[in-house]
PDB file of C-alpha atoms in Angstrom:
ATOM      1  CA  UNK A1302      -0.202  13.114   3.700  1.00 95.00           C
ATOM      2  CA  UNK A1303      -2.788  13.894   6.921  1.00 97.00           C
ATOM      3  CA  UNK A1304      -3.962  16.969   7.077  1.00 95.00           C
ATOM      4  CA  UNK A1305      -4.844  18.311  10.648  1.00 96.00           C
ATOM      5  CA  UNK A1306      -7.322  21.282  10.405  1.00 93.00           C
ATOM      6  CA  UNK A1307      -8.663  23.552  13.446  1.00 91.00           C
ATOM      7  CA  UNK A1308     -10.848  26.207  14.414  1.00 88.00           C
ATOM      8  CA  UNK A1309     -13.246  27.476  11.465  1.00 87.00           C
ATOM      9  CA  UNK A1310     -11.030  25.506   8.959  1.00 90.00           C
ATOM     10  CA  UNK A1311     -12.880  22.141  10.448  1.00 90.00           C
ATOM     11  CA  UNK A1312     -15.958  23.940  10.285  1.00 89.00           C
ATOM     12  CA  UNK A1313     -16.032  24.871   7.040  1.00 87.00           C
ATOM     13  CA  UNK A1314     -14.304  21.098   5.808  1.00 86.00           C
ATOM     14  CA  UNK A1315     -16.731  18.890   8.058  1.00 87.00           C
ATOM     15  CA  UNK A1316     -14.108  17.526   8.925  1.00 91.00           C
ATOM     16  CA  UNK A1317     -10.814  17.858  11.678  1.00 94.00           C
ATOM     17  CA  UNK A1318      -8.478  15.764   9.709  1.00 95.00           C
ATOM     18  CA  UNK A1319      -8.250  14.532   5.878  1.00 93.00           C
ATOM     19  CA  UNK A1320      -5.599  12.517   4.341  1.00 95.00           C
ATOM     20  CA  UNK A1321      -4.640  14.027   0.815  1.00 93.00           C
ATOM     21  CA  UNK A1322      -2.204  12.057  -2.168  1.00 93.00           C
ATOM     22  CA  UNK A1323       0.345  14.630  -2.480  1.00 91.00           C
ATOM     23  CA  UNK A1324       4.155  15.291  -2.438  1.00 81.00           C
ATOM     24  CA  UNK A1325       6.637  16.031  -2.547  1.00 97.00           C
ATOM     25  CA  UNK A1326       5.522  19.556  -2.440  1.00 97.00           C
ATOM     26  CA  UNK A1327       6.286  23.080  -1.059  1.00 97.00           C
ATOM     27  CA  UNK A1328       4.210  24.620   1.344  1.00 97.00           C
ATOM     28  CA  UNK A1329       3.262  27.645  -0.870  1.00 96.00           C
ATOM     29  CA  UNK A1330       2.208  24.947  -3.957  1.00 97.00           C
ATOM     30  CA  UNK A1331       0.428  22.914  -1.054  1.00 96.00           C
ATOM     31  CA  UNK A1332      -1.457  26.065  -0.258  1.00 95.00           C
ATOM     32  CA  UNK A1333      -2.583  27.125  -3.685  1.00 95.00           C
ATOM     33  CA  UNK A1334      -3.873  23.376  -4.272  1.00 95.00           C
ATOM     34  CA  UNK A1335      -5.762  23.300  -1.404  1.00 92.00           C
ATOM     35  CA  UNK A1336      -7.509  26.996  -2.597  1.00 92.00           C
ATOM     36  CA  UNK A1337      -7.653  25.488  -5.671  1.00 94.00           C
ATOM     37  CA  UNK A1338      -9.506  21.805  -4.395  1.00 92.00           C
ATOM     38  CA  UNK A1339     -11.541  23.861  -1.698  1.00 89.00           C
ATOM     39  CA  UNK A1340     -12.244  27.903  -2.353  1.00 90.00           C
ATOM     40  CA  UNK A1341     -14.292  28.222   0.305  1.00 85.00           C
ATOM     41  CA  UNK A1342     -11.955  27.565   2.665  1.00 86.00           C
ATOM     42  CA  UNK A1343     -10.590  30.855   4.465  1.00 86.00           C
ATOM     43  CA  UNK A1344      -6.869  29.959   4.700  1.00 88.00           C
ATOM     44  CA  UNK A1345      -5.572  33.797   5.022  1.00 85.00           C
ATOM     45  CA  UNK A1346      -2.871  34.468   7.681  1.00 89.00           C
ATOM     46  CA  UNK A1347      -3.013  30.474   8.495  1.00 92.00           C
ATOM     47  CA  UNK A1348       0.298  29.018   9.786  1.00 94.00           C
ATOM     48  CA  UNK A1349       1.653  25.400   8.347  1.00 96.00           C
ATOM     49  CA  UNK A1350       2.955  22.941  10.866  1.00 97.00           C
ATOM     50  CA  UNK A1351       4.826  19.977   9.241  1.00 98.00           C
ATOM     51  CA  UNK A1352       5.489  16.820  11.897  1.00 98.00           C
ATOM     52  CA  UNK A1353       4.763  19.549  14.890  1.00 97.00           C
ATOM     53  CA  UNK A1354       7.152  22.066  13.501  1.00 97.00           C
ATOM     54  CA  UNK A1355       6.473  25.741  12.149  1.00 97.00           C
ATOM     55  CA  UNK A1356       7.593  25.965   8.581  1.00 97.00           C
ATOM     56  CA  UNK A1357       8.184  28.288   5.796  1.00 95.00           C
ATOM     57  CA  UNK A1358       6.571  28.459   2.301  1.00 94.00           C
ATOM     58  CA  UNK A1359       9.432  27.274   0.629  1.00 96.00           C
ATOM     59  CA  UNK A1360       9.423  24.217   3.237  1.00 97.00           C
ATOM     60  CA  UNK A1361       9.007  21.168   1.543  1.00 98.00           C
ATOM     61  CA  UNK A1362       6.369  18.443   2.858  1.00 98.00           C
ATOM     62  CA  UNK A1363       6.788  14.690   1.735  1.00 97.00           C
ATOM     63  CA  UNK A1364       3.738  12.533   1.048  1.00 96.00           C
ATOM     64  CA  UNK A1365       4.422  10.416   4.605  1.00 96.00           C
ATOM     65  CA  UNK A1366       4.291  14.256   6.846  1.00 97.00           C
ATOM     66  CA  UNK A1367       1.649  15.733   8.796  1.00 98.00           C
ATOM     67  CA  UNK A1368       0.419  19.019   8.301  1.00 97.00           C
ATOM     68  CA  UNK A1369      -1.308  21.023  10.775  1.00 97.00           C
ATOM     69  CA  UNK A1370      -3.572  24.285   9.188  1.00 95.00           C
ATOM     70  CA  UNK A1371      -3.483  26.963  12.305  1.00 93.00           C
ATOM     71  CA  UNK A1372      -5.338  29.913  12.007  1.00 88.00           C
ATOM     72  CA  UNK A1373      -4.954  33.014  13.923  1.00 82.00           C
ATOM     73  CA  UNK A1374      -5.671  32.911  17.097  1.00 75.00           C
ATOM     74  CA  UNK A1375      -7.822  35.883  19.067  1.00 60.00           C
ATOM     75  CA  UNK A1376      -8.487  36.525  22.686  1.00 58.00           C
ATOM     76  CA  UNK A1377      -7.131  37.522  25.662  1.00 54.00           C
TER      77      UNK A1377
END
């Protein structure tokens, strides 16, 4: 799957997109793997966008989707 990351989150990868061998799997096990394969990455209060859509963490994301790792946004 590609993995689309913005803001700090492709700061602290090095990177804006990574492709990962994964799937089928649900958004919450998708987020503790990627804790688990990068800890320093701050993914608290970060939103998951599969194909361009918001999901939930019970979504499930095949191996072929994109994912998209929002984080908060601030400003005014």
């Amino acid at each position: 799957m590609k993995i689309l990351c913005f803001a700090h989150l492709s700061e602290q990868l090095g990177a804006s997109s990574m492709e990962l061998e994964l799937g089928p799997i649900s958004v919450a096990d998708f987020m503790a793997e990627l804790k688990n394969r990068y800890p320093a990455l701050l993914l608290d209060h970060v939103m998951i966008a599969v194909n361009e859509q918001f999901v939930e963490q019970t979504h499930v994301i095949e191996p072929n989707d994109t994912v998209a790792l929002l984080p908060p946004v601030s400003g005014g």
